[in-house]
PDB file of C-alpha atoms in Angstrom:
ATOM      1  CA  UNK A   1      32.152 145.309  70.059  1.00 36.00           C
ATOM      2  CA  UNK A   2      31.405 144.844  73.310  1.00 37.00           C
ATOM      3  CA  UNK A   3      34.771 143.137  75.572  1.00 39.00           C
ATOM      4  CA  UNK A   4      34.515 141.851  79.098  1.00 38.00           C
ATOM      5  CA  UNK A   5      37.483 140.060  81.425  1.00 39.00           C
ATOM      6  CA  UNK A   6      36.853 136.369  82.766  1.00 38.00           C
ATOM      7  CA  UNK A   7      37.308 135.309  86.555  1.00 38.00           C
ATOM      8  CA  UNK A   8      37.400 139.244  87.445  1.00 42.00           C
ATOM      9  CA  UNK A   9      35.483 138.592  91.234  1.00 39.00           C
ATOM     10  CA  UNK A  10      39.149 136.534  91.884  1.00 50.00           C
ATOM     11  CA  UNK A  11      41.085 139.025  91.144  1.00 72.00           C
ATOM     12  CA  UNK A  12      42.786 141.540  94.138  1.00 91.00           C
ATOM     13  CA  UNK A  13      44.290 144.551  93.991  1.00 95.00           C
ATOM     14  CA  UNK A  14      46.935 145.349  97.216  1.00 95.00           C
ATOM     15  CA  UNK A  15      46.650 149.028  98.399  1.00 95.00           C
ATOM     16  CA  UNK A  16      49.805 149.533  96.926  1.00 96.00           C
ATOM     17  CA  UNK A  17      48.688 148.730  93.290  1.00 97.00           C
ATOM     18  CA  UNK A  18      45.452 150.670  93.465  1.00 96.00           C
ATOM     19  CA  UNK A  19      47.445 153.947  94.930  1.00 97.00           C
ATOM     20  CA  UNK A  20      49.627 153.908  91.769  1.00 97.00           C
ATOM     21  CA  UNK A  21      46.333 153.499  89.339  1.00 97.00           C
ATOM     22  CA  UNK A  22      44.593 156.073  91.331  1.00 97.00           C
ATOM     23  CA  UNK A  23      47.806 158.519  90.994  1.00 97.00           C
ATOM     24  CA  UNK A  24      48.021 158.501  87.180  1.00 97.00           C
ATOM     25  CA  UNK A  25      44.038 159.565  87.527  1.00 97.00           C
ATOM     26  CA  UNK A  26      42.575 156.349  86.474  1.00 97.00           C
ATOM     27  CA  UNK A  27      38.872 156.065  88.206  1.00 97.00           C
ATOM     28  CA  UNK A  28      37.938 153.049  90.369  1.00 96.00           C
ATOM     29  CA  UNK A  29      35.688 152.317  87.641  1.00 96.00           C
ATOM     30  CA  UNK A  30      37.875 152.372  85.157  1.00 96.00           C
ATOM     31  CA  UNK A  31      40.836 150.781  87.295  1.00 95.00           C
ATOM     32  CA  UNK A  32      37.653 147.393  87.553  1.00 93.00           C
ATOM     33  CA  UNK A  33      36.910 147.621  83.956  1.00 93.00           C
ATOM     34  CA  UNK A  34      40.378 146.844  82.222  1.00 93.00           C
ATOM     35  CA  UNK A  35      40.977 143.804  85.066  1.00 93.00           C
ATOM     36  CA  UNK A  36      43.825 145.191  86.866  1.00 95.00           C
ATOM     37  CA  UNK A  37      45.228 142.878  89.222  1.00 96.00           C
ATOM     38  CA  UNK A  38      48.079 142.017  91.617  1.00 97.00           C
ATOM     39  CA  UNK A  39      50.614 138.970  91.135  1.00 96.00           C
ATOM     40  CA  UNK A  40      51.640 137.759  94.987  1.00 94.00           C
ATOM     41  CA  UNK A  41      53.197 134.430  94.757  1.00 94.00           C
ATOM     42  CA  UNK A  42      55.891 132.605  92.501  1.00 93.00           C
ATOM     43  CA  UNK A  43      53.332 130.137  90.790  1.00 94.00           C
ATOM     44  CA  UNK A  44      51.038 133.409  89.418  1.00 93.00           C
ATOM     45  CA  UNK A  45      53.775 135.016  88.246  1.00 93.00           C
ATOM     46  CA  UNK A  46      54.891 131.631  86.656  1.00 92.00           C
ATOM     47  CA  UNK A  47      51.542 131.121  85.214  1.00 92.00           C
ATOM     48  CA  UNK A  48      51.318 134.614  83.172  1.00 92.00           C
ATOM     49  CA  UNK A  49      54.805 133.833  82.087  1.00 92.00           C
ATOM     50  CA  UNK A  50      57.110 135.701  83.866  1.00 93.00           C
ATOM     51  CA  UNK A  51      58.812 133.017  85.855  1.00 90.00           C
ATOM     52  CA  UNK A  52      61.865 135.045  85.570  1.00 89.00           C
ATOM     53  CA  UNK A  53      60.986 138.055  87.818  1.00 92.00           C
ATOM     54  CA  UNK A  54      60.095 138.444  91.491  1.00 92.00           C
ATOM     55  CA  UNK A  55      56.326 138.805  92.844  1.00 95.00           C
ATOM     56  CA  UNK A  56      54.789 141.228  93.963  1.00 96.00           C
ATOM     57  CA  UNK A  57      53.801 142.987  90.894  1.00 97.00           C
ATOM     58  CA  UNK A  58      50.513 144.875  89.386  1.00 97.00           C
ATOM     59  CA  UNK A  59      49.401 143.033  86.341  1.00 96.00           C
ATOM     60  CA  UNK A  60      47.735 145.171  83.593  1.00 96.00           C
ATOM     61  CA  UNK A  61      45.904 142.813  81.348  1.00 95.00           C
ATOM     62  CA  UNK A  62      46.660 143.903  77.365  1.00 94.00           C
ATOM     63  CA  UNK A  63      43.416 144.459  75.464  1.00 93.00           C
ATOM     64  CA  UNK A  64      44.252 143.626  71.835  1.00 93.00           C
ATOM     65  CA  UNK A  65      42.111 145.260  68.936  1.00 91.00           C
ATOM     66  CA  UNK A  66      40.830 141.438  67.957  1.00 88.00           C
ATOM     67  CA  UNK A  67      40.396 140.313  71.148  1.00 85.00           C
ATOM     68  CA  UNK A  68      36.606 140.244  72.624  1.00 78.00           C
ATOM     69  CA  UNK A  69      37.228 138.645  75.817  1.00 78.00           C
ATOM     70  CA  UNK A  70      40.518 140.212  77.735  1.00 79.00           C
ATOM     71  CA  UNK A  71      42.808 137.178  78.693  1.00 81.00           C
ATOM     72  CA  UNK A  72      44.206 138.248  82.051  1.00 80.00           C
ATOM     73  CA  UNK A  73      47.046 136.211  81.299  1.00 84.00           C
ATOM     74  CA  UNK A  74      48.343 138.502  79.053  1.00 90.00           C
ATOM     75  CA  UNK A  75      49.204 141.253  80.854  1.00 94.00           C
ATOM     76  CA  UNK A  76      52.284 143.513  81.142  1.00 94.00           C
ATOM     77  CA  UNK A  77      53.561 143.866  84.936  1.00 96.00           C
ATOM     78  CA  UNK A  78      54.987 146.579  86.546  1.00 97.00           C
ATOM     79  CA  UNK A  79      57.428 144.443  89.399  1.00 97.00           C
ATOM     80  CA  UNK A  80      57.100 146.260  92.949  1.00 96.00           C
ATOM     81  CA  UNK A  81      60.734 145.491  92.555  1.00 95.00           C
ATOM     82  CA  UNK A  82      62.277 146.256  89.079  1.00 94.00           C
ATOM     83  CA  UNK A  83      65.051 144.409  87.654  1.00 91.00           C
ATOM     84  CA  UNK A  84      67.924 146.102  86.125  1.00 92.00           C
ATOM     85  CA  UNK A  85      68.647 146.803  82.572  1.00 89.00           C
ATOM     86  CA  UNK A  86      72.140 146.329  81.517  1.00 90.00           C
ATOM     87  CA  UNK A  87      72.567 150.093  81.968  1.00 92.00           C
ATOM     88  CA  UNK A  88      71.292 150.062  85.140  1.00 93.00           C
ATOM     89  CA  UNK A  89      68.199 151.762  85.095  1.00 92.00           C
ATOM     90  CA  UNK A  90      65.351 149.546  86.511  1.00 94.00           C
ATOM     91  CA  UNK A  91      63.057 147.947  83.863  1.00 91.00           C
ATOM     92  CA  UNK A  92      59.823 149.460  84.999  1.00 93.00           C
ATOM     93  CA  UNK A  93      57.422 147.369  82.879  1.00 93.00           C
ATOM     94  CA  UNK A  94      57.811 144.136  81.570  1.00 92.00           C
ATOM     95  CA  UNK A  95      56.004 142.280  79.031  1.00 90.00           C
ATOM     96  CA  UNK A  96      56.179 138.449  78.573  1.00 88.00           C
ATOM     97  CA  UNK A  97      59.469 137.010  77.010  1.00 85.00           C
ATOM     98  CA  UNK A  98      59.219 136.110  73.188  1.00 82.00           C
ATOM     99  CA  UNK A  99      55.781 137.966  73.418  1.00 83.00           C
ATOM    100  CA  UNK A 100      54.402 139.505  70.138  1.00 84.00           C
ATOM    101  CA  UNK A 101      53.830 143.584  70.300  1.00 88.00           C
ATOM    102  CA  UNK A 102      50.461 144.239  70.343  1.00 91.00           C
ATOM    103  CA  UNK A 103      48.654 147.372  70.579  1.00 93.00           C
ATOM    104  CA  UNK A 104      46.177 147.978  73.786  1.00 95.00           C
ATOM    105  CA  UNK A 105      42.700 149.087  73.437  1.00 95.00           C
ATOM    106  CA  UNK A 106      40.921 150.429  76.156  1.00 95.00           C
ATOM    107  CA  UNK A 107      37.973 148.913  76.636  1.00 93.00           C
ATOM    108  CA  UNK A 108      36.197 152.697  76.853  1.00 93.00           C
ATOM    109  CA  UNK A 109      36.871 153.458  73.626  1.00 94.00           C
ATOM    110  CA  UNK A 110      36.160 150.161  71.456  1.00 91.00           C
ATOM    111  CA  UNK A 111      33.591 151.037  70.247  1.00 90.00           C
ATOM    112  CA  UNK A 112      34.507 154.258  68.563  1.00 92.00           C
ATOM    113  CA  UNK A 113      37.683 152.528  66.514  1.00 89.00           C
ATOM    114  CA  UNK A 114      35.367 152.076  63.613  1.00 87.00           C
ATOM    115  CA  UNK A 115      34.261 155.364  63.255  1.00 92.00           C
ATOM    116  CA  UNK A 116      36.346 157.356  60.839  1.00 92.00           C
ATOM    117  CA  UNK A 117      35.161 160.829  62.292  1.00 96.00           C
ATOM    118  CA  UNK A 118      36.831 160.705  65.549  1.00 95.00           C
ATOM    119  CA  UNK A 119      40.420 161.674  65.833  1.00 96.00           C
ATOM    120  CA  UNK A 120      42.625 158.576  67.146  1.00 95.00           C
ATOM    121  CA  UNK A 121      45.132 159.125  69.592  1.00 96.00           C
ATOM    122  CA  UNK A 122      48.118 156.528  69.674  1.00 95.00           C
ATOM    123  CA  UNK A 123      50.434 157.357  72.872  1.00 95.00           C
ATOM    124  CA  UNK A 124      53.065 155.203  74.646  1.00 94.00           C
ATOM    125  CA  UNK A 125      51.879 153.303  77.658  1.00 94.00           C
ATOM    126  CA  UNK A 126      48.758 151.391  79.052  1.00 96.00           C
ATOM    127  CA  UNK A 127      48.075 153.638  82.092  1.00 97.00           C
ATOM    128  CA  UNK A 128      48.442 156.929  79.900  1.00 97.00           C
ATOM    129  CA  UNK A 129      45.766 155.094  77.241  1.00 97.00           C
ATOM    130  CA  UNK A 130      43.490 154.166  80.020  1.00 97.00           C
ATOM    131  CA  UNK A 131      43.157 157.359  81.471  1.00 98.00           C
ATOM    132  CA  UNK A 132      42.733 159.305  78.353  1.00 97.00           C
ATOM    133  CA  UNK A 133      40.267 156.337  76.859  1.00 97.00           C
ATOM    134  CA  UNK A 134      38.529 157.511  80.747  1.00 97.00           C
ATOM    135  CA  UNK A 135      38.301 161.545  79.445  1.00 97.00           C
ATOM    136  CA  UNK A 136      36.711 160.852  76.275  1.00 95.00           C
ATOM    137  CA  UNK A 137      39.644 160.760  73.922  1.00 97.00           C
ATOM    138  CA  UNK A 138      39.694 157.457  71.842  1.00 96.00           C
ATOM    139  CA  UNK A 139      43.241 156.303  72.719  1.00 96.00           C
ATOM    140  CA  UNK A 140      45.346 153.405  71.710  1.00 96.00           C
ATOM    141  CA  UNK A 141      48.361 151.892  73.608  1.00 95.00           C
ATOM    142  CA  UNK A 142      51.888 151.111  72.397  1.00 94.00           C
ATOM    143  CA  UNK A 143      54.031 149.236  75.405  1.00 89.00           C
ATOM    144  CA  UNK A 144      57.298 151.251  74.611  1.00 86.00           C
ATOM    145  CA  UNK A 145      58.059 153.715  71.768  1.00 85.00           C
ATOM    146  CA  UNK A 146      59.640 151.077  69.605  1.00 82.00           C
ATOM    147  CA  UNK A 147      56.851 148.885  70.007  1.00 86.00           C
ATOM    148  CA  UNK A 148      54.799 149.502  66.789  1.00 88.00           C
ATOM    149  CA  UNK A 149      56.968 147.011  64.654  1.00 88.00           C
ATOM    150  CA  UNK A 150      57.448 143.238  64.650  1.00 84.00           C
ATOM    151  CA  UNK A 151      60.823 141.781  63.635  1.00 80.00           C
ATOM    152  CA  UNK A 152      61.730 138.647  61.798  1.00 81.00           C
ATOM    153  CA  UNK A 153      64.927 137.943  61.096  1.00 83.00           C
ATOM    154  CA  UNK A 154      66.662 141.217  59.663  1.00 88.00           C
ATOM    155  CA  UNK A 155      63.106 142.315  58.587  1.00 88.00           C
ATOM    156  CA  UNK A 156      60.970 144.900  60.165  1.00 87.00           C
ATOM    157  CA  UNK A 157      57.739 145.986  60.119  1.00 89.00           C
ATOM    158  CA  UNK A 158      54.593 147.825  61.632  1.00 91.00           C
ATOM    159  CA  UNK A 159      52.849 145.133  64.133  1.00 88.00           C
ATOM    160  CA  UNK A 160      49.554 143.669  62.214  1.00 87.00           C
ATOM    161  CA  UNK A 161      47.434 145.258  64.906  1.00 89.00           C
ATOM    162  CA  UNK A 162      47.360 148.292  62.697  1.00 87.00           C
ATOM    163  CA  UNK A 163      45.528 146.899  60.017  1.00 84.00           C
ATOM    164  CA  UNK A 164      42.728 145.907  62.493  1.00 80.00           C
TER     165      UNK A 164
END
């Protein structure tokens, strides 16, 4: 399955964003492949849903397993400027409000989910999945460490991107 991002000769990445990409070891080409990009202004921030929080932020577009096209409106942010939990301890990543968990795929790896023989590797966070997706090592995303179930109600259970 081959997956590809729309618009991606719009999108900009501020210094700022690409020095923190670069720092976890992600490659430039691997930093252009997954559509990174950087929100600026109230009405993109608005527009991915996340009217709530402050621009600037790096956008990290979320690369479901049944998803062939990436919609870079679906994207967890990291804020330049984190708000604070109730603890207060800044909320370093954010994901949309009401937003359904969903596991990221790197799009380096997608096509070796099928195959049975090679080990899969399921760690917490899109950065950490990138770069090991970028060594070699077929790698899935969680957003948090609790993020591998879907509640409704008083009911839980694992998210449906599992069975895909």
């Amino acid at each position: 399955m081959s997956c590809t991002t729309t618009f991606q000769a719009q999108l900009l990445l501020h210094s700022n964003h690409l020095d923190d990409l670069r720092s976890s070891g992600l490659s430039d080409q691997t930093i252009e492949r997954s559509g990174c990009y950087s929100i600026t202004n109230h009405e993109a921030m608005q527009d991915v849903g996340f009217s709530h929080l402050q621009p600037p932020a790096l956008a990290l577009p979320i690369a479901p397993p049944d998803r062939t096209v990436l919609d870079l409106h679906d994207v967890m942010l990291k804020p330049d400027k984190p708000r604070l939990h109730k603890n207060g301890r800044p909320a370093k990543y954010e994901v949309r409000p009401n937003a359904r968990n969903r596991i990221h795929v790197p799009l380096a790896v997608r096509d070796k989910l099928a195959d049975v023989s090679i080990p899969l590797v399921i760690t917490e966070g899109w950065k950490k999945a990138e770069k090991a997706a970028q060594e070699g090592i077929c790698t899935v995303a969680l957003a948090g460490v609790y993020n591998w179930k879907d509640r409704i109600g008083e009911s839980s259970f694992p998210i449906g991107d599992f069975e895909l």
